[in-house]
Tab-separated table of C-alpha atoms in Angstrom:
chain	number	residue	atom	x	y	z
A	1	UNK	CA	27.585	5.079	1.649
A	2	UNK	CA	25.989	2.156	-0.202
A	3	UNK	CA	22.349	1.399	0.730
A	4	UNK	CA	20.157	-1.538	-0.293
A	5	UNK	CA	16.365	-1.150	-0.265
A	6	UNK	CA	14.805	-4.628	-0.368
A	7	UNK	CA	11.079	-4.922	-1.111
A	8	UNK	CA	9.620	-7.569	-3.408
A	9	UNK	CA	6.987	-5.102	-4.646
A	10	UNK	CA	9.119	-1.930	-4.463
A	11	UNK	CA	7.465	1.146	-5.918
A	12	UNK	CA	6.976	4.847	-5.243
A	13	UNK	CA	8.094	4.788	-1.581
A	14	UNK	CA	11.439	3.102	-2.307
A	15	UNK	CA	12.022	5.313	-5.340
A	16	UNK	CA	11.392	8.399	-3.197
A	17	UNK	CA	13.873	7.167	-0.588
A	18	UNK	CA	16.357	6.376	-3.352
A	19	UNK	CA	16.135	9.842	-4.878
A	20	UNK	CA	16.845	11.520	-1.540
A	21	UNK	CA	19.760	9.166	-0.852
A	22	UNK	CA	21.199	9.891	-4.291
A	23	UNK	CA	20.734	13.640	-3.783
A	24	UNK	CA	22.911	13.427	-0.669
A	25	UNK	CA	25.654	11.578	-2.500
A	26	UNK	CA	24.893	8.012	-1.452
A	27	UNK	CA	24.844	4.948	-3.682
A	28	UNK	CA	21.501	3.119	-3.660
A	29	UNK	CA	20.187	-0.148	-5.090
A	30	UNK	CA	16.540	-1.229	-4.988
A	31	UNK	CA	15.874	-4.982	-4.976
A	32	UNK	CA	12.480	-6.233	-6.125
A	33	UNK	CA	10.792	-9.066	-8.022
A	34	UNK	CA	10.869	-8.998	-11.806
A	35	UNK	CA	7.151	-9.876	-11.769
A	36	UNK	CA	4.765	-6.934	-11.576
A	37	UNK	CA	1.441	-7.938	-10.034
A	38	UNK	CA	-0.239	-5.219	-12.052
A	39	UNK	CA	-0.257	-5.294	-15.056
A	40	UNK	CA	0.932	-8.901	-14.706
A	41	UNK	CA	4.113	-8.686	-16.757
A	42	UNK	CA	7.852	-8.984	-16.149
A	43	UNK	CA	10.684	-6.471	-15.910
A	44	UNK	CA	13.419	-7.406	-18.350
A	45	UNK	CA	13.916	-10.967	-19.537
A	46	UNK	CA	11.655	-13.352	-17.666
A	47	UNK	CA	14.145	-16.181	-17.104
A	48	UNK	CA	17.262	-14.234	-16.094
A	49	UNK	CA	18.167	-14.802	-12.426
A	50	UNK	CA	18.502	-11.037	-12.088
A	51	UNK	CA	18.255	-8.029	-14.344
A	52	UNK	CA	19.675	-4.551	-13.617
A	53	UNK	CA	17.703	-1.557	-14.815
A	54	UNK	CA	16.880	2.047	-13.868
A	55	UNK	CA	13.573	3.106	-12.288
A	56	UNK	CA	12.918	6.870	-12.129
A	57	UNK	CA	16.676	7.471	-12.163
A	58	UNK	CA	17.420	4.931	-9.394
A	59	UNK	CA	19.303	1.621	-9.995
A	60	UNK	CA	17.012	-1.385	-9.564
A	61	UNK	CA	17.845	-5.090	-9.508
A	62	UNK	CA	14.897	-7.251	-10.603
A	63	UNK	CA	15.051	-10.797	-9.193
A	64	UNK	CA	13.509	-13.686	-11.130
A	65	UNK	CA	10.216	-15.091	-9.817
A	66	UNK	CA	7.207	-16.820	-11.302
A	67	UNK	CA	3.965	-14.961	-11.964
A	68	UNK	CA	0.637	-15.569	-10.243
A	69	UNK	CA	-2.981	-14.421	-10.425
A	70	UNK	CA	-4.582	-15.527	-7.167
A	71	UNK	CA	-3.827	-15.980	-3.467
A	72	UNK	CA	-2.856	-19.606	-3.907
A	73	UNK	CA	0.185	-21.871	-3.707
A	74	UNK	CA	1.687	-20.211	-6.751
A	75	UNK	CA	1.776	-16.880	-4.907
A	76	UNK	CA	3.404	-18.549	-1.893
A	77	UNK	CA	5.993	-20.096	-4.219
A	78	UNK	CA	6.575	-16.649	-5.758
A	79	UNK	CA	7.388	-15.214	-2.304
A	80	UNK	CA	9.848	-17.938	-1.331
A	81	UNK	CA	11.365	-17.903	-4.813
A	82	UNK	CA	12.128	-14.189	-4.445
A	83	UNK	CA	13.636	-14.807	-1.007
A	84	UNK	CA	15.908	-17.604	-2.211
A	85	UNK	CA	16.995	-15.885	-5.429
A	86	UNK	CA	17.604	-12.594	-3.594
A	87	UNK	CA	19.898	-14.348	-1.100
A	88	UNK	CA	21.770	-16.126	-3.877
A	89	UNK	CA	22.431	-12.946	-5.866
A	90	UNK	CA	23.086	-10.769	-2.789
A	91	UNK	CA	25.868	-13.036	-1.517
A	92	UNK	CA	27.847	-12.372	-4.702
A	93	UNK	CA	27.060	-8.642	-4.935
A	94	UNK	CA	29.095	-5.678	-3.728
A	95	UNK	CA	28.598	-5.383	0.029
A	96	UNK	CA	26.383	-2.486	1.206
A	97	UNK	CA	26.822	-0.282	4.288
A	98	UNK	CA	23.146	-0.357	5.345
A	99	UNK	CA	20.199	-2.585	4.371
A	100	UNK	CA	16.498	-1.797	4.639
A	101	UNK	CA	14.286	-4.882	4.389
A	102	UNK	CA	10.562	-4.390	3.901
A	103	UNK	CA	7.895	-6.883	4.926
A	104	UNK	CA	5.151	-7.184	2.413
A	105	UNK	CA	5.945	-10.716	3.605
A	106	UNK	CA	8.349	-11.837	6.343
A	107	UNK	CA	10.786	-14.303	4.704
A	108	UNK	CA	12.534	-11.769	2.426
A	109	UNK	CA	12.788	-9.134	5.172
A	110	UNK	CA	14.109	-11.719	7.618
A	111	UNK	CA	16.711	-12.971	5.154
A	112	UNK	CA	17.799	-9.399	4.386
A	113	UNK	CA	18.253	-8.992	8.136
A	114	UNK	CA	20.393	-12.145	8.321
A	115	UNK	CA	22.552	-10.866	5.443
A	116	UNK	CA	23.097	-7.594	7.306
A	117	UNK	CA	24.176	-9.618	10.330
A	118	UNK	CA	26.562	-11.634	8.162
A	119	UNK	CA	27.987	-8.408	6.676
A	120	UNK	CA	28.220	-6.762	10.155
A	121	UNK	CA	26.235	-3.716	9.026
A	122	UNK	CA	23.103	-1.943	10.381
A	123	UNK	CA	19.712	-3.284	9.351
A	124	UNK	CA	16.434	-1.323	9.214
A	125	UNK	CA	13.188	-3.322	9.225
A	126	UNK	CA	10.203	-1.751	7.485
A	127	UNK	CA	7.007	-3.367	8.804
A	128	UNK	CA	3.994	-3.007	6.561
A	129	UNK	CA	1.796	-5.478	8.429
A	130	UNK	CA	1.857	-7.361	11.738
A	131	UNK	CA	2.981	-10.800	10.632
A	132	UNK	CA	1.809	-13.411	11.364
A	133	UNK	CA	-0.930	-11.776	13.479
A	134	UNK	CA	-2.839	-10.529	10.432
A	135	UNK	CA	-2.926	-13.972	8.834
A	136	UNK	CA	-4.066	-15.554	12.089
A	137	UNK	CA	-6.991	-13.121	12.436
A	138	UNK	CA	-8.069	-13.571	8.827
A	139	UNK	CA	-7.768	-17.385	8.849
A	140	UNK	CA	-8.830	-17.831	12.488
A	141	UNK	CA	-6.075	-20.414	12.906
A	142	UNK	CA	-2.990	-20.036	15.089
A	143	UNK	CA	-1.867	-23.639	15.379
A	144	UNK	CA	-0.303	-24.346	11.994
A	145	UNK	CA	3.426	-24.961	11.627
A	146	UNK	CA	3.642	-22.104	9.095
A	147	UNK	CA	2.379	-19.578	11.632
A	148	UNK	CA	4.839	-20.854	14.236
A	149	UNK	CA	7.723	-20.415	11.767
A	150	UNK	CA	6.542	-16.915	10.834
A	151	UNK	CA	6.247	-16.039	14.518
A	152	UNK	CA	9.850	-17.120	15.089
A	153	UNK	CA	10.988	-15.068	12.073
A	154	UNK	CA	9.148	-12.027	13.423
A	155	UNK	CA	10.911	-12.216	16.803
A	156	UNK	CA	14.290	-12.703	15.137
A	157	UNK	CA	13.704	-9.781	12.772
A	158	UNK	CA	12.806	-7.382	15.580
A	159	UNK	CA	15.702	-8.532	17.765
A	160	UNK	CA	18.356	-8.070	15.065
A	161	UNK	CA	17.104	-4.761	13.611
A	162	UNK	CA	18.937	-1.566	14.509
A	163	UNK	CA	15.758	0.367	13.789
A	164	UNK	CA	12.170	-0.631	12.948
A	165	UNK	CA	9.947	1.541	10.744
A	166	UNK	CA	6.198	1.106	11.231
A	167	UNK	CA	3.885	2.312	8.477
A	168	UNK	CA	0.940	2.862	10.833
A	169	UNK	CA	0.466	3.840	14.483
A	170	UNK	CA	-1.286	0.532	15.074
A	171	UNK	CA	1.728	-1.394	13.792
A	172	UNK	CA	4.042	0.848	15.825
A	173	UNK	CA	2.098	0.175	19.042
A	174	UNK	CA	1.883	-3.550	18.296
A	175	UNK	CA	5.641	-3.887	17.800
A	176	UNK	CA	6.486	-1.776	20.845
A	177	UNK	CA	4.694	-4.359	22.986
A	178	UNK	CA	6.863	-7.141	21.533
A	179	UNK	CA	10.384	-5.683	21.674
A	180	UNK	CA	12.759	-5.046	24.569
A	181	UNK	CA	13.890	-1.678	23.124
A	182	UNK	CA	10.705	0.167	22.122
A	183	UNK	CA	12.677	3.359	21.390
A	184	UNK	CA	13.983	1.788	18.173
A	185	UNK	CA	10.428	1.539	16.757
A	186	UNK	CA	9.649	4.607	14.632
A	187	UNK	CA	6.549	5.747	12.754
A	188	UNK	CA	7.161	6.565	9.072
A	189	UNK	CA	3.964	6.279	7.002
A	190	UNK	CA	3.538	6.020	3.256
A	191	UNK	CA	3.335	9.331	1.467
A	192	UNK	CA	2.378	10.895	-1.835
A	193	UNK	CA	4.598	12.655	-4.330
A	194	UNK	CA	2.458	15.773	-4.639
A	195	UNK	CA	4.041	16.650	-7.981
A	196	UNK	CA	2.154	13.651	-9.400
A	197	UNK	CA	-1.214	14.990	-8.267
A	198	UNK	CA	-2.139	18.516	-9.373
A	199	UNK	CA	-4.896	20.276	-7.448
A	200	UNK	CA	-6.886	20.844	-10.659
A	201	UNK	CA	-8.108	17.576	-12.269
A	202	UNK	CA	-6.592	16.885	-15.687
A	203	UNK	CA	-9.116	16.582	-18.533
A	204	UNK	CA	-10.269	13.053	-19.247
A	205	UNK	CA	-12.941	11.416	-21.393
A	206	UNK	CA	-13.668	8.277	-19.384
A	207	UNK	CA	-16.932	9.616	-17.912
A	208	UNK	CA	-18.215	10.529	-21.355
A	209	UNK	CA	-17.154	7.172	-22.803
A	210	UNK	CA	-19.138	5.385	-20.074
A	211	UNK	CA	-22.086	7.812	-20.431
A	212	UNK	CA	-21.622	8.974	-16.825
A	213	UNK	CA	-21.566	12.759	-17.311
A	214	UNK	CA	-24.878	13.160	-15.472
A	215	UNK	CA	-24.130	10.552	-12.797
A	216	UNK	CA	-22.709	10.889	-9.292
A	217	UNK	CA	-19.730	8.546	-9.578
A	218	UNK	CA	-18.222	6.720	-6.586
A	219	UNK	CA	-14.867	5.122	-7.348
A	220	UNK	CA	-12.768	2.460	-5.660
A	221	UNK	CA	-9.175	2.314	-6.969
A	222	UNK	CA	-6.763	-0.385	-5.862
A	223	UNK	CA	-6.261	-4.098	-5.357
A	224	UNK	CA	-9.458	-6.139	-5.588
A	225	UNK	CA	-8.942	-8.633	-2.784
A	226	UNK	CA	-11.124	-10.421	-0.245
A	227	UNK	CA	-10.027	-7.981	2.473
A	228	UNK	CA	-11.378	-4.919	0.648
A	229	UNK	CA	-15.069	-5.577	1.443
A	230	UNK	CA	-16.098	-4.608	-2.087
A	231	UNK	CA	-19.235	-6.749	-2.063
A	232	UNK	CA	-20.691	-3.855	-0.058
A	233	UNK	CA	-20.030	-1.502	-3.003
A	234	UNK	CA	-21.796	-3.854	-5.431
A	235	UNK	CA	-24.834	-4.154	-3.161
A	236	UNK	CA	-24.924	-0.381	-2.729
A	237	UNK	CA	-24.873	0.069	-6.502
A	238	UNK	CA	-28.007	-2.050	-6.807
A	239	UNK	CA	-29.780	0.018	-4.151
A	240	UNK	CA	-28.804	3.252	-5.951
A	241	UNK	CA	-29.670	2.118	-9.451
A	242	UNK	CA	-32.480	4.668	-9.909
A	243	UNK	CA	-30.748	7.565	-8.122
A	244	UNK	CA	-28.338	8.672	-10.882
A	245	UNK	CA	-25.460	7.089	-8.973
A	246	UNK	CA	-22.848	4.785	-10.486
A	247	UNK	CA	-20.062	2.856	-8.773
A	248	UNK	CA	-16.735	1.930	-10.372
A	249	UNK	CA	-14.158	-0.597	-9.193
A	250	UNK	CA	-10.825	0.214	-10.833
A	251	UNK	CA	-8.203	-2.513	-10.502
A	252	UNK	CA	-7.661	-6.247	-10.525
A	253	UNK	CA	-7.233	-8.972	-7.962
A	254	UNK	CA	-8.384	-12.379	-6.726
A	255	UNK	CA	-11.853	-11.179	-5.637
A	256	UNK	CA	-12.755	-9.487	-8.915
A	257	UNK	CA	-14.300	-12.541	-10.560
A	258	UNK	CA	-16.700	-13.121	-7.672
A	259	UNK	CA	-17.655	-9.427	-7.567
A	260	UNK	CA	-18.440	-9.397	-11.288
A	261	UNK	CA	-20.581	-12.490	-10.726
A	262	UNK	CA	-22.384	-10.802	-7.820
A	263	UNK	CA	-23.098	-7.718	-9.946
A	264	UNK	CA	-24.480	-10.030	-12.640
A	265	UNK	CA	-26.665	-11.914	-10.175
A	266	UNK	CA	-28.068	-8.618	-8.872
A	267	UNK	CA	-28.501	-7.361	-12.457
A	268	UNK	CA	-26.742	-4.070	-11.659
A	269	UNK	CA	-26.839	-1.596	-14.537
A	270	UNK	CA	-24.772	1.057	-12.745
A	271	UNK	CA	-21.799	-1.043	-11.655
A	272	UNK	CA	-18.584	-0.816	-13.686
A	273	UNK	CA	-15.358	-2.824	-13.496
A	274	UNK	CA	-12.288	-1.270	-15.106
A	275	UNK	CA	-8.985	-3.171	-15.417
A	276	UNK	CA	-5.790	-1.970	-13.772
A	277	UNK	CA	-4.182	1.113	-15.319
A	278	UNK	CA	-0.823	2.801	-14.759
A	279	UNK	CA	-0.415	4.976	-11.672
A	280	UNK	CA	-0.773	8.342	-13.436
A	281	UNK	CA	-3.985	7.160	-15.094
A	282	UNK	CA	-5.327	6.002	-11.727
A	283	UNK	CA	-4.983	9.549	-10.401
A	284	UNK	CA	-6.846	10.830	-13.458
A	285	UNK	CA	-9.765	8.498	-12.654
A	286	UNK	CA	-9.767	9.471	-8.971
A	287	UNK	CA	-9.631	13.201	-9.642
A	288	UNK	CA	-12.548	13.024	-12.085
A	289	UNK	CA	-14.821	10.937	-9.843
A	290	UNK	CA	-17.245	12.531	-7.359
A	291	UNK	CA	-16.411	10.463	-4.266
A	292	UNK	CA	-13.882	7.763	-3.368
A	293	UNK	CA	-14.617	4.521	-1.509
A	294	UNK	CA	-12.450	3.087	1.270
A	295	UNK	CA	-14.047	-0.086	2.655
A	296	UNK	CA	-12.810	-2.439	5.384
A	297	UNK	CA	-13.777	-5.787	6.827
A	298	UNK	CA	-15.030	-5.697	10.414
A	299	UNK	CA	-12.011	-7.466	11.942
A	300	UNK	CA	-9.533	-6.191	14.575
A	301	UNK	CA	-6.471	-6.227	12.285
A	302	UNK	CA	-8.208	-3.820	9.870
A	303	UNK	CA	-8.307	-1.205	12.619
A	304	UNK	CA	-4.536	-0.735	12.431
A	305	UNK	CA	-4.351	-0.554	8.626
A	306	UNK	CA	-3.609	2.517	6.508
A	307	UNK	CA	-3.803	1.363	2.882
A	308	UNK	CA	-1.720	3.313	0.368
A	309	UNK	CA	-4.868	4.393	-1.385
A	310	UNK	CA	-5.896	6.571	1.567
A	311	UNK	CA	-3.043	9.038	1.041
A	312	UNK	CA	-3.668	8.957	-2.713
A	313	UNK	CA	-7.378	9.594	-2.149
A	314	UNK	CA	-6.686	12.585	0.106
A	315	UNK	CA	-4.294	14.045	-2.460
A	316	UNK	CA	-6.878	13.656	-5.236
A	317	UNK	CA	-9.145	16.398	-3.888
A	318	UNK	CA	-12.262	14.252	-3.624
A	319	UNK	CA	-14.369	13.363	-0.568
A	320	UNK	CA	-13.768	9.921	0.934
A	321	UNK	CA	-16.413	7.535	2.204
A	322	UNK	CA	-14.632	5.353	4.756
A	323	UNK	CA	-16.557	2.301	5.959
A	324	UNK	CA	-14.328	1.193	8.806
A	325	UNK	CA	-12.984	1.941	12.243
A	326	UNK	CA	-9.501	2.422	13.587
A	327	UNK	CA	-6.524	4.296	12.221
A	328	UNK	CA	-7.668	4.989	8.648
A	329	UNK	CA	-11.043	6.196	9.903
A	330	UNK	CA	-9.307	8.431	12.452
A	331	UNK	CA	-7.209	10.014	9.680
A	332	UNK	CA	-10.278	10.714	7.523
A	333	UNK	CA	-11.977	12.324	10.534
A	334	UNK	CA	-8.902	14.313	11.595
A	335	UNK	CA	-8.335	15.527	8.033
A	336	UNK	CA	-12.016	16.374	7.676
A	337	UNK	CA	-11.585	14.861	4.248
A	338	UNK	CA	-14.650	12.629	4.123
A	339	UNK	CA	-17.358	10.767	5.987
A	340	UNK	CA	-16.741	7.762	8.260
A	341	UNK	CA	-19.393	5.065	8.694
A	342	UNK	CA	-19.371	1.654	10.434
A	343	UNK	CA	-17.836	-1.227	8.422
A	344	UNK	CA	-20.288	-3.460	6.604
A	345	UNK	CA	-23.244	-1.096	7.054
A	346	UNK	CA	-25.037	-1.078	3.705
A	347	UNK	CA	-27.817	1.273	4.784
A	348	UNK	CA	-25.353	3.875	6.013
A	349	UNK	CA	-23.238	3.593	2.865
A	350	UNK	CA	-26.241	4.226	0.622
A	351	UNK	CA	-27.389	7.106	2.831
A	352	UNK	CA	-23.923	8.735	2.798
A	353	UNK	CA	-23.561	8.501	-0.985
A	354	UNK	CA	-26.926	10.209	-1.455
A	355	UNK	CA	-26.048	12.883	1.120
A	356	UNK	CA	-22.820	13.747	-0.693
A	357	UNK	CA	-24.641	13.757	-4.004
A	358	UNK	CA	-27.112	16.321	-2.650
A	359	UNK	CA	-24.425	18.512	-1.029
A	360	UNK	CA	-21.861	19.548	-3.665
A	361	UNK	CA	-20.545	22.473	-1.575
A	362	UNK	CA	-19.791	20.099	1.304
A	363	UNK	CA	-17.965	17.822	-1.140
A	364	UNK	CA	-15.734	20.740	-2.124
A	365	UNK	CA	-14.954	21.523	1.521
A	366	UNK	CA	-14.060	17.910	2.294
A	367	UNK	CA	-11.886	17.696	-0.821
A	368	UNK	CA	-9.944	20.866	0.012
A	369	UNK	CA	-9.416	19.845	3.641
A	370	UNK	CA	-8.194	16.379	2.652
A	371	UNK	CA	-5.617	17.840	0.270
A	372	UNK	CA	-4.328	20.259	2.920
A	373	UNK	CA	-3.912	17.382	5.376
A	374	UNK	CA	-1.903	15.207	3.000
A	375	UNK	CA	0.346	18.153	2.126
A	376	UNK	CA	1.113	18.590	5.843
A	377	UNK	CA	1.491	14.985	7.025
A	378	UNK	CA	2.013	12.686	4.009
A	379	UNK	CA	4.370	14.602	1.743
A	380	UNK	CA	6.668	11.911	0.300
A	381	UNK	CA	9.574	14.323	-0.144
A	382	UNK	CA	9.551	15.245	3.570
A	383	UNK	CA	9.219	11.600	4.628
A	384	UNK	CA	12.199	10.667	2.419
A	385	UNK	CA	14.314	13.334	4.152
A	386	UNK	CA	13.424	11.793	7.536
A	387	UNK	CA	14.393	8.341	6.268
A	388	UNK	CA	17.791	9.447	4.969
A	389	UNK	CA	18.468	11.295	8.235
A	390	UNK	CA	17.907	7.975	10.009
A	391	UNK	CA	20.182	6.024	7.652
A	392	UNK	CA	23.002	8.526	8.072
A	393	UNK	CA	22.683	8.510	11.868
A	394	UNK	CA	22.832	4.709	11.969
A	395	UNK	CA	25.967	4.606	9.865
A	396	UNK	CA	27.717	7.417	11.731
A	397	UNK	CA	27.137	6.378	15.329
A	398	UNK	CA	25.078	3.187	15.344
A	399	UNK	CA	22.170	4.882	17.122
A	400	UNK	CA	18.612	5.785	16.130
A	401	UNK	CA	18.660	9.563	15.875
A	402	UNK	CA	15.244	10.239	14.372
């Protein structure tokens, strides 16, 4: 069986699915953009319409797109460019037996769905966010033509999908309310390849290089966007300046410039910004920090979000400070892997950091419990087995046997 996995930003999840498919004797091809947001470079030759390569032993087809740095028109053009170029190349490629289309944005997933319909094969939709609902809540605008088009695409995508994978319970519940066959909506979260994350932290010199050996270090690792509420971390750093506490933001993104400016305005001496590093290095930073920050805006759509970093945090054997409510907060509480506080509450954030700093034994308990939870519920290898079981059932009998 030939399977296409279509995701403009395909990474560890698609590779994990691909490895399990290959193990069972299936042929797999991952489709993604040739532009990598981080570190901001291109796979293969920049101007080739497509470029075939191998990623972790799995065939990958990189589709030509432009690069971008901010959430602006250039990023929008990048999305539609991927969609158009993907369609163009796919029409002249060897026909698959099943297509999975992922929705970091709707147009590419919708077009993958239309190709599956054209090929008369099963289509699986992977929904990573409730489009366009999330955009409407963030922008507070539901009247634009763009949102109406995205809403139409969403309905079409759900209607024509044989199965729909939701990455969070909130997304699952939201889609079930919108479809006529709720039984085809399935929960399959992101996971962690535990082989990447040993229980014992690997040795690293970054704390010594930053003169942080005697500091309690709180780390945020991930995209630095306006939805990550990282201004709260900068303000907390200022409040903790004389408490032997330092805060690090590891990563890049459109909000980084303003956060650096805020730290400068506040004259923070214990706030550090480190550029994006490769995935294995990110784990090294996380595992050698003292606590990990997971911050959310106080908006309804954030309550249904489970960012990838949560599973990575839990696997890293460090306590999590989650400033939010909803699904991610529920997981931190259920795992007993950290402390949950209200979103946007600076006083509580400062208080929690100091409490963890003064209770090292409690930090160890939270770390151990978080790791046990991710091993049980977010093991990428087990999730990949569930995905391939679904693909095989769809091909064999056209039903969702999951």
